Amino acid sequence: MNTVFLDFNTRAKEVNDYFIFLERLEKQTTKLALFDTTGKYQIQSLDPELAKTLKANGFLLLYNLIESTMRNAIESIFEEFKNKAVTFDQLKPEIKLIVLQNLKNRSPKKIYLTINQLSTDIITATFEREELFSGNVDARLIKEIADKYGFSYQTNFTKTKNGQNLVAIKSNRNDLAHGIKSFEEVGRDKTIKQLLEIKEEVIEYLTQILENIRHYLDNEEYLELPTGNP
């Protein structure tokens, strides 16, 4: 999980830096300097239409942070299985089902070529990080994933709103990616102040989800509980 947190912090800083830049442009503590026709710099204030485009870009950055963080987090779970040589039989039933579903979606020949010890290798050999998500990550999906793997999705609502802004970020990202809405349309509905608040909530939400996953791994909550003797 250390590398997951490192990547998350790096990406979160990129997002923070971008929104700080936007805020400074709006407050005119940072100004745009453009060449005029004579080759001289001209200081310009932030154009309202450009501001909408820049705000819309903020949704792309936020969604990139969300999906990359969750992809890395799930991959870290499978890395844990590999590093600790966890066998299929040791896993709790819910995760066995995930492995079997992954196996169903893989080429038997490819699996055969990558497996040496069936009981351990089948877990990681069937995992494909690229297939985890496809522009569909929001708080509802994260809750579903948490239920499947067995880690907590609970966060401090006062700080995170339990990730309720993720669905709007996802929708805006997809509308931009598929050309359904223009950058002007997406960027006009939120002020920079509102975007800063959303950004803070999203980063805090993801931080707490990652902490939940770290607790899950540290306590090996993916293992099936031993059955007591009658």
C-alpha angles and dihedrals in degrees: 000000000000092000090046091055091045092054091043093052091048093051093042089055090052089053092046092049091051094051092045087054090050092049092050091050090052093048090042093234083123118041136195116245114200133178114247125209091277093055095253127127117257120193112225133185120233111286111229092230092049089049090059091052092048091049091050089052087058090066090055091052092048093049091048088055093049098048097040091049094051093044091052091045094054091045089054089058091057090044087056090054090051097045093049094042091235111186126221091246091056094058123098113255095255092059092044086060090052091052092048091049089051089050091052090057096050134086110256090219093053092048092048092054094052101044124091101152108032097200094057107021095053089070099058098026090065095048119102115181093194091063097053099090140008110187092305106105118128136135092276092056092045089053090051091050091048090052092049096050097033103241123129122265093188117122137169102279095202090061102031108024080224089280095296091148092061093082092058091046090050093047094048092047092051093045089054095043093051097039094244092129132023123238088250091056094049095043099048098068099063132055119223088248090056091048091052090054091048091048092053092049093048094049091048091047093052091045091055093046089052090050088052090053092048089053089048092053096041090054094041091233089164091074122096112251114247115256113242119235114253 
